[in-house]
Amino acid sequence: MKNILLPTSLVGSYPQPDWLIDRQKLAGRFPPRVRATELWRVQPEFLEQAQDDATLLAIRDQERAGLDIITDGEMRRESYSNRFATALEGVDMDNHGEALDRSGHPNPVPRVIGRIRRRHAVEARDVAFLRANTDRLIKITVPGPFTMSQQAQNDFYDSEAEMALDYAEAVNAEIRDLFAAGADIVQIDEPYMQARPEKAREYGLAAVNRALEGITGRTALHICFGYAAVIHARPSGYSFLPELADCCVHEISIETAQSSLDTAVLEKLRGKTIILGVLDLSEPTIETPDIVAARIRRALPHVDPENVIIAPDCGLKYLSREVAFGKMKAMVDGTDIVRREINGA
């Protein structure tokens, strides 16, 4: 990656095939926080094989589009967070809790009834499968400790801060296994830092730093305004972003396309690599490469191009595969335009 100017990547997710998951049901509800096995179209005994096949499709689409950093498309997940969060010790899997989503609506969530502990590696096989099926750099995502603490009903801990630190211990153990399995980059997803900035300042950063304690591999953090398919309104700026300058993560993923974010805020994150969101996921129109190039140029006065990775605003999960691939290809082509400009070609 050091030798590639403006490398391209997904944030994490790619559309799951219709034969794998009921996409209409998926889109008709808030992202599940507890298991939602009813979404899968494949029988349990064939599900892992089907998810492997879907992962291969996601890998090949990314390679065909020309991405430099490949993800597994999160094909095995009903949502970005629930697969990991429900695999932990301390959660009552039979009696769910309830918590308000970032939209203000109640949603079934894991009910925490004991100490949060990681039982076993959750995504290590995902990384090994991805590593075996591409020779490009690979990235895997894991839900962040602060976000998981906000997506749970606390019936055990004296404080959410204490619970978040135990989530951080579990994430730390998982990240170590993900790097051991072959990951080049591990990304922590922390959208609730934007949704609940006061709590994020109070104990969220401490939880993320604990999750990264002793980690030597390349790490990223994704903070966003929510899936465009679910959260339609976009503020003009982040309520929690400059604070991440004090976080020990290497890369910070932000969205600038749909919100037309004032990229001057990137000045406050000097020293970090910026994963720059340049695809608007709120509607199916596929951007032209020139539009993508213009969105990249907006950021470059405020961050060195050597410290920029180009990506969509957020995960592509809710788009059709055709639209997702078209946007991804436009992103690569628009990035090539800016690369040539920088290199004087």
mmCIF file of C-alpha atoms in Angstrom:
data_model
loop_
_atom_site.group_PDB
_atom_site.id
_atom_site.type_symbol
_atom_site.label_atom_id
_atom_site.label_comp_id
_atom_site.label_asym_id
_atom_site.label_seq_id
_atom_site.Cartn_x
_atom_site.Cartn_y
_atom_site.Cartn_z
ATOM 1 C CA MET A 1 0.000 0.000 0.000
ATOM 2 C CA LYS A 2 2.910 2.339 0.649
ATOM 3 C CA ASN A 3 3.813 2.186 -3.047
ATOM 4 C CA ILE A 4 0.274 2.923 -4.278
ATOM 5 C CA LEU A 5 -0.886 6.529 -4.440
ATOM 6 C CA LEU A 6 -4.522 6.896 -3.343
ATOM 7 C CA PRO A 7 -5.225 3.169 -2.877
ATOM 8 C CA THR A 8 -8.886 2.172 -3.251
ATOM 9 C CA SER A 9 -10.955 0.014 -0.924
ATOM 10 C CA LEU A 10 -14.436 -0.708 0.359
ATOM 11 C CA VAL A 11 -15.445 0.374 3.833
ATOM 12 C CA GLY A 12 -16.431 -3.230 4.500
ATOM 13 C CA SER A 13 -19.679 -4.583 3.115
ATOM 14 C CA TYR A 14 -20.741 -5.468 -0.431
ATOM 15 C CA PRO A 15 -24.257 -6.537 -1.525
ATOM 16 C CA GLN A 16 -25.130 -10.100 -0.601
ATOM 17 C CA PRO A 17 -26.701 -12.130 -3.436
ATOM 18 C CA ASP A 18 -30.477 -12.541 -3.457
ATOM 19 C CA TRP A 19 -30.026 -16.326 -3.384
ATOM 20 C CA LEU A 20 -28.139 -16.013 -0.094
ATOM 21 C CA ILE A 21 -30.226 -13.565 1.932
ATOM 22 C CA ASP A 22 -33.733 -12.092 1.699
ATOM 23 C CA ARG A 23 -32.706 -8.616 0.695
ATOM 24 C CA GLN A 24 -36.262 -7.270 0.836
ATOM 25 C CA LYS A 25 -36.603 -8.310 4.480
ATOM 26 C CA LEU A 26 -33.103 -7.001 5.179
ATOM 27 C CA ALA A 27 -33.940 -3.580 3.755
ATOM 28 C CA GLY A 28 -37.313 -3.421 5.492
ATOM 29 C CA ARG A 29 -35.942 -3.338 9.013
ATOM 30 C CA PHE A 30 -33.238 -1.693 11.087
ATOM 31 C CA PRO A 31 -29.894 -3.511 11.067
ATOM 32 C CA PRO A 32 -30.283 -6.467 13.450
ATOM 33 C CA ARG A 33 -28.401 -6.362 16.752
ATOM 34 C CA VAL A 34 -29.412 -9.895 17.743
ATOM 35 C CA ARG A 35 -29.265 -12.909 15.423
ATOM 36 C CA ALA A 36 -31.716 -12.784 12.511
ATOM 37 C CA THR A 37 -31.303 -16.232 10.996
ATOM 38 C CA GLU A 38 -34.686 -15.930 9.285
ATOM 39 C CA LEU A 39 -33.032 -13.636 6.725
ATOM 40 C CA TRP A 40 -30.947 -16.448 5.211
ATOM 41 C CA ARG A 41 -32.430 -18.266 2.199
ATOM 42 C CA VAL A 42 -30.072 -21.255 2.521
ATOM 43 C CA GLN A 43 -30.588 -24.188 4.863
ATOM 44 C CA PRO A 44 -28.273 -24.191 7.902
ATOM 45 C CA GLU A 45 -26.303 -27.240 6.788
ATOM 46 C CA PHE A 46 -25.385 -25.497 3.508
ATOM 47 C CA LEU A 47 -25.060 -21.931 4.801
ATOM 48 C CA GLU A 48 -21.301 -21.815 5.346
ATOM 49 C CA GLN A 49 -20.658 -23.181 1.848
ATOM 50 C CA ALA A 50 -23.074 -20.660 0.358
ATOM 51 C CA GLN A 51 -21.443 -17.808 2.275
ATOM 52 C CA ASP A 52 -18.030 -18.929 1.004
ATOM 53 C CA ASP A 53 -19.346 -18.856 -2.574
ATOM 54 C CA ALA A 54 -20.824 -15.397 -2.050
ATOM 55 C CA THR A 55 -17.515 -14.221 -0.594
ATOM 56 C CA LEU A 56 -15.705 -15.388 -3.737
ATOM 57 C CA LEU A 57 -18.146 -13.364 -5.854
ATOM 58 C CA ALA A 58 -17.486 -10.281 -3.712
ATOM 59 C CA ILE A 59 -13.717 -10.751 -3.980
ATOM 60 C CA ARG A 60 -13.842 -11.161 -7.773
ATOM 61 C CA ASP A 61 -16.080 -8.114 -8.213
ATOM 62 C CA GLN A 62 -13.633 -5.997 -6.234
ATOM 63 C CA GLU A 63 -10.699 -7.324 -8.246
ATOM 64 C CA ARG A 64 -12.522 -6.732 -11.571
ATOM 65 C CA ALA A 65 -13.275 -3.171 -10.523
ATOM 66 C CA GLY A 66 -9.590 -2.671 -9.741
ATOM 67 C CA LEU A 67 -9.625 -2.169 -5.975
ATOM 68 C CA ASP A 68 -6.248 -2.227 -4.256
ATOM 69 C CA ILE A 69 -7.465 -3.407 -0.834
ATOM 70 C CA ILE A 70 -9.991 -6.244 -0.737
ATOM 71 C CA THR A 71 -12.579 -7.107 1.930
ATOM 72 C CA ASP A 72 -14.733 -10.225 2.267
ATOM 73 C CA GLY A 73 -17.826 -8.091 1.652
ATOM 74 C CA GLU A 74 -19.174 -9.186 5.059
ATOM 75 C CA MET A 75 -21.148 -11.930 3.280
ATOM 76 C CA ARG A 76 -21.482 -13.976 6.473
ATOM 77 C CA ARG A 77 -23.118 -11.221 8.510
ATOM 78 C CA GLU A 78 -26.719 -10.190 8.971
ATOM 79 C CA SER A 79 -25.352 -6.827 10.072
ATOM 80 C CA TYR A 80 -21.909 -5.352 10.660
ATOM 81 C CA SER A 81 -22.058 -5.932 14.418
ATOM 82 C CA ASN A 82 -24.434 -8.711 15.438
ATOM 83 C CA ARG A 83 -22.366 -11.738 14.399
ATOM 84 C CA PHE A 84 -19.518 -10.795 16.738
ATOM 85 C CA ALA A 85 -21.611 -9.229 19.515
ATOM 86 C CA THR A 86 -23.823 -12.304 19.911
ATOM 87 C CA ALA A 87 -20.856 -14.708 20.012
ATOM 88 C CA LEU A 88 -19.627 -13.341 23.333
ATOM 89 C CA GLU A 89 -19.983 -14.773 26.820
ATOM 90 C CA GLY A 90 -22.192 -12.781 29.187
ATOM 91 C CA VAL A 91 -25.093 -12.357 26.735
ATOM 92 C CA ASP A 92 -28.530 -13.938 27.273
ATOM 93 C CA MET A 93 -29.340 -15.399 23.857
ATOM 94 C CA ASP A 94 -32.833 -16.544 24.869
ATOM 95 C CA ASN A 95 -34.196 -13.301 26.300
ATOM 96 C CA HIS A 96 -33.236 -10.204 24.327
ATOM 97 C CA GLY A 97 -33.092 -6.702 25.681
ATOM 98 C CA GLU A 98 -34.127 -3.455 24.030
ATOM 99 C CA ALA A 99 -32.294 -0.233 23.238
ATOM 100 C CA LEU A 100 -32.930 2.826 21.117
ATOM 101 C CA ASP A 101 -31.302 2.803 17.712
ATOM 102 C CA ARG A 102 -29.480 5.891 16.491
ATOM 103 C CA SER A 103 -32.772 6.808 14.765
ATOM 104 C CA GLY A 104 -34.536 6.848 18.152
ATOM 105 C CA HIS A 105 -36.513 3.654 17.512
ATOM 106 C CA PRO A 106 -36.417 0.673 19.915
ATOM 107 C CA ASN A 107 -34.605 -2.387 18.585
ATOM 108 C CA PRO A 108 -34.021 -5.858 20.094
ATOM 109 C CA VAL A 109 -30.436 -6.005 21.388
ATOM 110 C CA PRO A 110 -28.186 -8.409 23.317
ATOM 111 C CA ARG A 111 -29.056 -8.445 27.027
ATOM 112 C CA VAL A 112 -25.878 -8.443 29.074
ATOM 113 C CA ILE A 113 -26.260 -10.613 32.179
ATOM 114 C CA GLY A 114 -22.604 -11.372 33.013
ATOM 115 C CA ARG A 115 -19.037 -10.372 32.275
ATOM 116 C CA ILE A 116 -18.444 -9.851 28.558
ATOM 117 C CA ARG A 117 -15.740 -12.265 27.443
ATOM 118 C CA ARG A 118 -14.723 -13.645 24.055
ATOM 119 C CA ARG A 119 -15.282 -17.411 23.944
ATOM 120 C CA HIS A 120 -13.344 -18.026 20.725
ATOM 121 C CA ALA A 121 -12.168 -16.333 17.548
ATOM 122 C CA VAL A 122 -15.206 -15.272 15.516
ATOM 123 C CA GLU A 123 -13.805 -13.991 12.216
ATOM 124 C CA ALA A 124 -10.401 -15.676 11.943
ATOM 125 C CA ARG A 125 -11.698 -18.197 9.404
ATOM 126 C CA ASP A 126 -13.168 -15.308 7.374
ATOM 127 C CA VAL A 127 -9.704 -13.759 7.133
ATOM 128 C CA ALA A 128 -8.012 -17.042 6.274
ATOM 129 C CA PHE A 129 -10.545 -17.656 3.483
ATOM 130 C CA LEU A 130 -10.053 -14.131 2.135
ATOM 131 C CA ARG A 131 -6.258 -14.444 2.309
ATOM 132 C CA ALA A 132 -6.381 -17.731 0.394
ATOM 133 C CA ASN A 133 -8.432 -16.238 -2.422
ATOM 134 C CA THR A 134 -6.708 -12.975 -3.332
ATOM 135 C CA ASP A 135 -3.109 -11.820 -3.622
ATOM 136 C CA ARG A 136 -4.009 -8.172 -2.917
ATOM 137 C CA LEU A 137 -3.954 -6.416 0.440
ATOM 138 C CA ILE A 138 -6.892 -7.480 2.608
ATOM 139 C CA LYS A 139 -8.961 -5.766 5.272
ATOM 140 C CA ILE A 140 -11.447 -7.216 7.758
ATOM 141 C CA THR A 141 -13.853 -5.289 9.990
ATOM 142 C CA VAL A 142 -14.952 -5.885 13.575
ATOM 143 C CA PRO A 143 -17.563 -3.937 15.580
ATOM 144 C CA GLY A 144 -16.120 -1.469 18.037
ATOM 145 C CA PRO A 145 -16.464 -1.724 21.822
ATOM 146 C CA PHE A 146 -18.247 1.600 22.259
ATOM 147 C CA THR A 147 -20.814 0.865 19.564
ATOM 148 C CA MET A 148 -21.508 -2.602 20.980
ATOM 149 C CA SER A 149 -22.004 -1.065 24.434
ATOM 150 C CA GLN A 150 -24.661 1.217 22.921
ATOM 151 C CA GLN A 151 -26.331 -1.712 21.171
ATOM 152 C CA ALA A 152 -26.870 -3.705 24.355
ATOM 153 C CA GLN A 153 -29.135 -3.715 27.411
ATOM 154 C CA ASN A 154 -26.930 -3.591 30.488
ATOM 155 C CA ASP A 155 -28.349 -5.800 33.234
ATOM 156 C CA PHE A 156 -25.030 -6.571 34.900
ATOM 157 C CA TYR A 157 -22.444 -3.770 34.983
ATOM 158 C CA ASP A 158 -22.393 -0.826 37.359
ATOM 159 C CA SER A 159 -21.736 1.475 34.404
ATOM 160 C CA GLU A 160 -21.716 1.467 30.611
ATOM 161 C CA ALA A 161 -18.085 2.576 30.763
ATOM 162 C CA GLU A 162 -17.119 -0.603 32.620
ATOM 163 C CA MET A 163 -19.070 -2.688 30.099
ATOM 164 C CA ALA A 164 -17.408 -0.927 27.164
ATOM 165 C CA LEU A 165 -13.953 -1.780 28.545
ATOM 166 C CA ASP A 166 -14.855 -5.469 28.704
ATOM 167 C CA TYR A 167 -16.114 -5.272 25.129
ATOM 168 C CA ALA A 168 -12.730 -3.715 24.334
ATOM 169 C CA GLU A 169 -10.914 -6.692 25.865
ATOM 170 C CA ALA A 170 -12.907 -9.012 23.602
ATOM 171 C CA VAL A 171 -12.176 -6.888 20.516
ATOM 172 C CA ASN A 172 -8.479 -6.758 21.403
ATOM 173 C CA ALA A 173 -8.278 -10.555 21.533
ATOM 174 C CA GLU A 174 -10.156 -10.810 18.233
ATOM 175 C CA ILE A 175 -7.890 -8.303 16.475
ATOM 176 C CA ARG A 176 -4.823 -10.295 17.500
ATOM 177 C CA ASP A 177 -6.320 -13.429 15.942
ATOM 178 C CA LEU A 178 -7.323 -11.550 12.784
ATOM 179 C CA PHE A 179 -3.770 -10.386 12.180
ATOM 180 C CA ALA A 180 -2.470 -13.878 12.958
ATOM 181 C CA ALA A 181 -4.867 -15.248 10.327
ATOM 182 C CA GLY A 182 -3.378 -12.989 7.655
ATOM 183 C CA ALA A 183 -5.180 -9.625 7.757
ATOM 184 C CA ASP A 184 -3.202 -6.639 6.466
ATOM 185 C CA ILE A 185 -5.626 -4.117 7.989
ATOM 186 C CA VAL A 186 -8.224 -4.521 10.734
ATOM 187 C CA GLN A 187 -10.967 -1.906 10.896
ATOM 188 C CA ILE A 188 -13.049 -1.157 13.989
ATOM 189 C CA ASP A 189 -16.573 0.060 13.172
ATOM 190 C CA GLU A 190 -17.665 2.793 15.601
ATOM 191 C CA PRO A 191 -20.666 4.609 14.059
ATOM 192 C CA TYR A 192 -22.141 5.348 17.471
ATOM 193 C CA MET A 193 -19.299 7.736 18.248
ATOM 194 C CA GLN A 194 -21.020 10.102 15.832
ATOM 195 C CA ALA A 195 -24.509 9.250 17.093
ATOM 196 C CA ARG A 196 -23.666 9.678 20.812
ATOM 197 C CA PRO A 197 -20.703 12.043 21.010
ATOM 198 C CA GLU A 198 -21.049 12.911 24.705
ATOM 199 C CA LYS A 199 -20.708 9.303 25.805
ATOM 200 C CA ALA A 200 -17.988 8.797 23.195
ATOM 201 C CA ARG A 201 -15.989 11.585 24.825
ATOM 202 C CA GLU A 202 -16.715 10.268 28.313
ATOM 203 C CA TYR A 203 -15.516 6.691 27.772
ATOM 204 C CA GLY A 204 -15.672 5.721 24.083
ATOM 205 C CA LEU A 205 -12.144 6.771 23.168
ATOM 206 C CA ALA A 206 -10.732 4.986 26.199
ATOM 207 C CA ALA A 207 -12.520 1.806 25.094
ATOM 208 C CA VAL A 208 -11.160 2.032 21.540
ATOM 209 C CA ASN A 209 -7.630 2.656 22.785
ATOM 210 C CA ARG A 210 -7.956 -0.361 25.078
ATOM 211 C CA ALA A 211 -9.128 -2.467 22.113
ATOM 212 C CA LEU A 212 -5.953 -1.453 20.279
ATOM 213 C CA GLU A 213 -3.554 -1.841 23.208
ATOM 214 C CA GLY A 214 -0.475 -3.826 22.198
ATOM 215 C CA ILE A 215 -1.677 -4.182 18.589
ATOM 216 C CA THR A 216 1.158 -3.681 16.098
ATOM 217 C CA GLY A 217 -0.691 -4.270 12.816
ATOM 218 C CA ARG A 218 -2.321 -1.607 10.644
ATOM 219 C CA THR A 219 -5.664 -0.508 12.126
ATOM 220 C CA ALA A 220 -8.552 1.634 10.915
ATOM 221 C CA LEU A 221 -11.678 3.114 12.485
ATOM 222 C CA HIS A 222 -14.941 3.797 10.661
ATOM 223 C CA ILE A 223 -17.208 6.561 11.923
ATOM 224 C CA CYS A 224 -20.285 7.545 9.920
ATOM 225 C CA PHE A 225 -23.765 9.035 9.832
ATOM 226 C CA GLY A 226 -25.456 5.631 9.437
ATOM 227 C CA TYR A 227 -26.495 3.557 6.414
ATOM 228 C CA ALA A 228 -28.008 5.923 3.836
ATOM 229 C CA ALA A 229 -30.763 3.359 3.173
ATOM 230 C CA VAL A 230 -31.839 3.582 6.838
ATOM 231 C CA ILE A 231 -30.767 7.035 8.078
ATOM 232 C CA HIS A 232 -31.719 9.507 5.345
ATOM 233 C CA ALA A 233 -30.853 12.880 6.902
ATOM 234 C CA ARG A 234 -27.226 13.985 6.872
ATOM 235 C CA PRO A 235 -25.750 16.743 9.058
ATOM 236 C CA SER A 236 -23.260 19.102 7.474
ATOM 237 C CA GLY A 237 -20.489 17.988 9.816
ATOM 238 C CA TYR A 238 -19.417 15.425 12.380
ATOM 239 C CA SER A 239 -20.309 15.858 16.047
ATOM 240 C CA PHE A 240 -17.321 13.663 16.936
ATOM 241 C CA LEU A 241 -14.260 13.632 14.714
ATOM 242 C CA PRO A 242 -11.347 15.870 15.819
ATOM 243 C CA GLU A 243 -11.269 13.860 19.063
ATOM 244 C CA LEU A 244 -9.982 10.891 17.043
ATOM 245 C CA ALA A 245 -6.655 12.673 16.644
ATOM 246 C CA ASP A 246 -5.938 11.359 20.155
ATOM 247 C CA CYS A 247 -6.847 7.788 19.227
ATOM 248 C CA CYS A 248 -4.044 5.310 18.564
ATOM 249 C CA VAL A 249 -5.686 4.006 15.368
ATOM 250 C CA HIS A 250 -3.768 4.571 12.118
ATOM 251 C CA GLU A 251 -6.588 5.185 9.608
ATOM 252 C CA ILE A 252 -9.919 6.990 10.012
ATOM 253 C CA SER A 253 -12.806 6.336 7.619
ATOM 254 C CA ILE A 254 -15.188 9.244 7.056
ATOM 255 C CA GLU A 255 -17.926 10.111 4.572
ATOM 256 C CA THR A 256 -17.842 13.292 2.505
ATOM 257 C CA ALA A 257 -20.010 12.609 -0.561
ATOM 258 C CA GLN A 258 -23.644 12.622 0.543
ATOM 259 C CA SER A 259 -23.080 15.199 3.281
ATOM 260 C CA SER A 260 -20.833 17.457 1.154
ATOM 261 C CA LEU A 261 -18.647 17.560 4.237
ATOM 262 C CA ASP A 262 -16.396 20.572 4.704
ATOM 263 C CA THR A 263 -13.095 18.754 4.275
ATOM 264 C CA ALA A 264 -11.228 21.457 6.199
ATOM 265 C CA VAL A 265 -12.000 19.354 9.294
ATOM 266 C CA LEU A 266 -9.321 16.946 8.054
ATOM 267 C CA GLU A 267 -6.728 19.516 9.152
ATOM 268 C CA LYS A 268 -7.487 18.422 12.713
ATOM 269 C CA LEU A 269 -6.536 14.822 11.922
ATOM 270 C CA ARG A 270 -3.003 15.465 10.688
ATOM 271 C CA GLY A 271 -0.877 12.393 11.237
ATOM 272 C CA LYS A 272 -3.731 10.009 10.464
ATOM 273 C CA THR A 273 -4.403 8.295 7.154
ATOM 274 C CA ILE A 274 -7.864 9.294 5.924
ATOM 275 C CA ILE A 275 -10.143 6.725 4.313
ATOM 276 C CA LEU A 276 -12.054 9.241 2.211
ATOM 277 C CA GLY A 277 -15.685 8.446 1.404
ATOM 278 C CA VAL A 278 -16.430 9.667 -2.122
ATOM 279 C CA LEU A 279 -19.514 7.633 -3.152
ATOM 280 C CA ASP A 280 -23.030 8.849 -2.259
ATOM 281 C CA LEU A 281 -24.997 5.740 -1.267
ATOM 282 C CA SER A 282 -28.366 7.460 -0.769
ATOM 283 C CA GLU A 283 -29.526 6.895 -4.346
ATOM 284 C CA PRO A 284 -28.753 4.442 -7.164
ATOM 285 C CA THR A 285 -27.309 6.889 -9.664
ATOM 286 C CA ILE A 286 -23.789 5.797 -10.520
ATOM 287 C CA GLU A 287 -21.323 8.659 -10.252
ATOM 288 C CA THR A 288 -19.146 9.540 -13.198
ATOM 289 C CA PRO A 289 -15.387 9.254 -12.702
ATOM 290 C CA ASP A 290 -15.206 13.066 -12.992
ATOM 291 C CA ILE A 291 -17.581 13.489 -10.044
ATOM 292 C CA VAL A 292 -15.480 11.117 -7.973
ATOM 293 C CA ALA A 293 -12.313 12.961 -8.970
ATOM 294 C CA ALA A 294 -13.854 16.273 -7.892
ATOM 295 C CA ARG A 295 -14.739 14.833 -4.485
ATOM 296 C CA ILE A 296 -11.174 13.626 -4.021
ATOM 297 C CA ARG A 297 -9.744 17.007 -5.017
ATOM 298 C CA ARG A 298 -11.851 18.744 -2.339
ATOM 299 C CA ALA A 299 -9.924 16.918 0.369
ATOM 300 C CA LEU A 300 -6.383 17.252 -0.932
ATOM 301 C CA PRO A 301 -5.738 20.817 0.299
ATOM 302 C CA HIS A 302 -6.249 19.469 3.830
ATOM 303 C CA VAL A 303 -4.495 16.079 3.780
ATOM 304 C CA ASP A 304 -1.416 14.816 1.974
ATOM 305 C CA PRO A 305 -2.371 12.462 -0.885
ATOM 306 C CA GLU A 306 0.141 9.932 0.468
ATOM 307 C CA ASN A 307 -2.144 9.684 3.521
ATOM 308 C CA VAL A 308 -5.436 9.105 1.691
ATOM 309 C CA ILE A 309 -7.304 5.897 0.853
ATOM 310 C CA ILE A 310 -10.325 6.229 -1.449
ATOM 311 C CA ALA A 311 -13.549 4.437 -0.478
ATOM 312 C CA PRO A 312 -17.351 4.706 -0.503
ATOM 313 C CA ASP A 313 -19.034 6.766 2.212
ATOM 314 C CA CYS A 314 -20.134 3.610 4.026
ATOM 315 C CA GLY A 315 -20.873 -0.044 3.321
ATOM 316 C CA LEU A 316 -22.460 -0.983 -0.018
ATOM 317 C CA LYS A 317 -24.675 -3.628 1.629
ATOM 318 C CA TYR A 318 -28.050 -2.107 0.744
ATOM 319 C CA LEU A 319 -27.361 -1.318 -2.921
ATOM 320 C CA SER A 320 -28.083 -3.689 -5.772
ATOM 321 C CA ARG A 321 -25.017 -5.578 -6.904
ATOM 322 C CA GLU A 322 -25.185 -3.920 -10.338
ATOM 323 C CA VAL A 323 -25.251 -0.417 -8.850
ATOM 324 C CA ALA A 324 -22.599 -1.258 -6.258
ATOM 325 C CA PHE A 325 -20.231 -2.554 -8.910
ATOM 326 C CA GLY A 326 -20.844 0.488 -11.130
ATOM 327 C CA LYS A 327 -20.135 2.889 -8.293
ATOM 328 C CA MET A 328 -17.053 0.918 -7.292
ATOM 329 C CA LYS A 329 -15.706 1.009 -10.862
ATOM 330 C CA ALA A 330 -16.391 4.754 -11.125
ATOM 331 C CA MET A 331 -14.501 5.221 -7.854
ATOM 332 C CA VAL A 332 -11.462 3.427 -9.267
ATOM 333 C CA ASP A 333 -11.602 5.360 -12.556
ATOM 334 C CA GLY A 334 -12.057 8.696 -10.790
ATOM 335 C CA THR A 335 -9.110 7.914 -8.543
ATOM 336 C CA ASP A 336 -6.987 7.186 -11.626
ATOM 337 C CA ILE A 337 -7.788 10.680 -12.930
ATOM 338 C CA VAL A 338 -6.461 12.302 -9.748
ATOM 339 C CA ARG A 339 -3.427 10.009 -9.632
ATOM 340 C CA ARG A 340 -2.455 11.119 -13.133
ATOM 341 C CA GLU A 341 -2.911 14.772 -12.175
ATOM 342 C CA ILE A 342 -0.698 14.398 -9.115
ATOM 343 C CA ASN A 343 1.952 12.569 -11.096
ATOM 344 C CA GLY A 344 1.826 15.140 -13.888
ATOM 345 C CA ALA A 345 0.798 12.558 -16.466
#
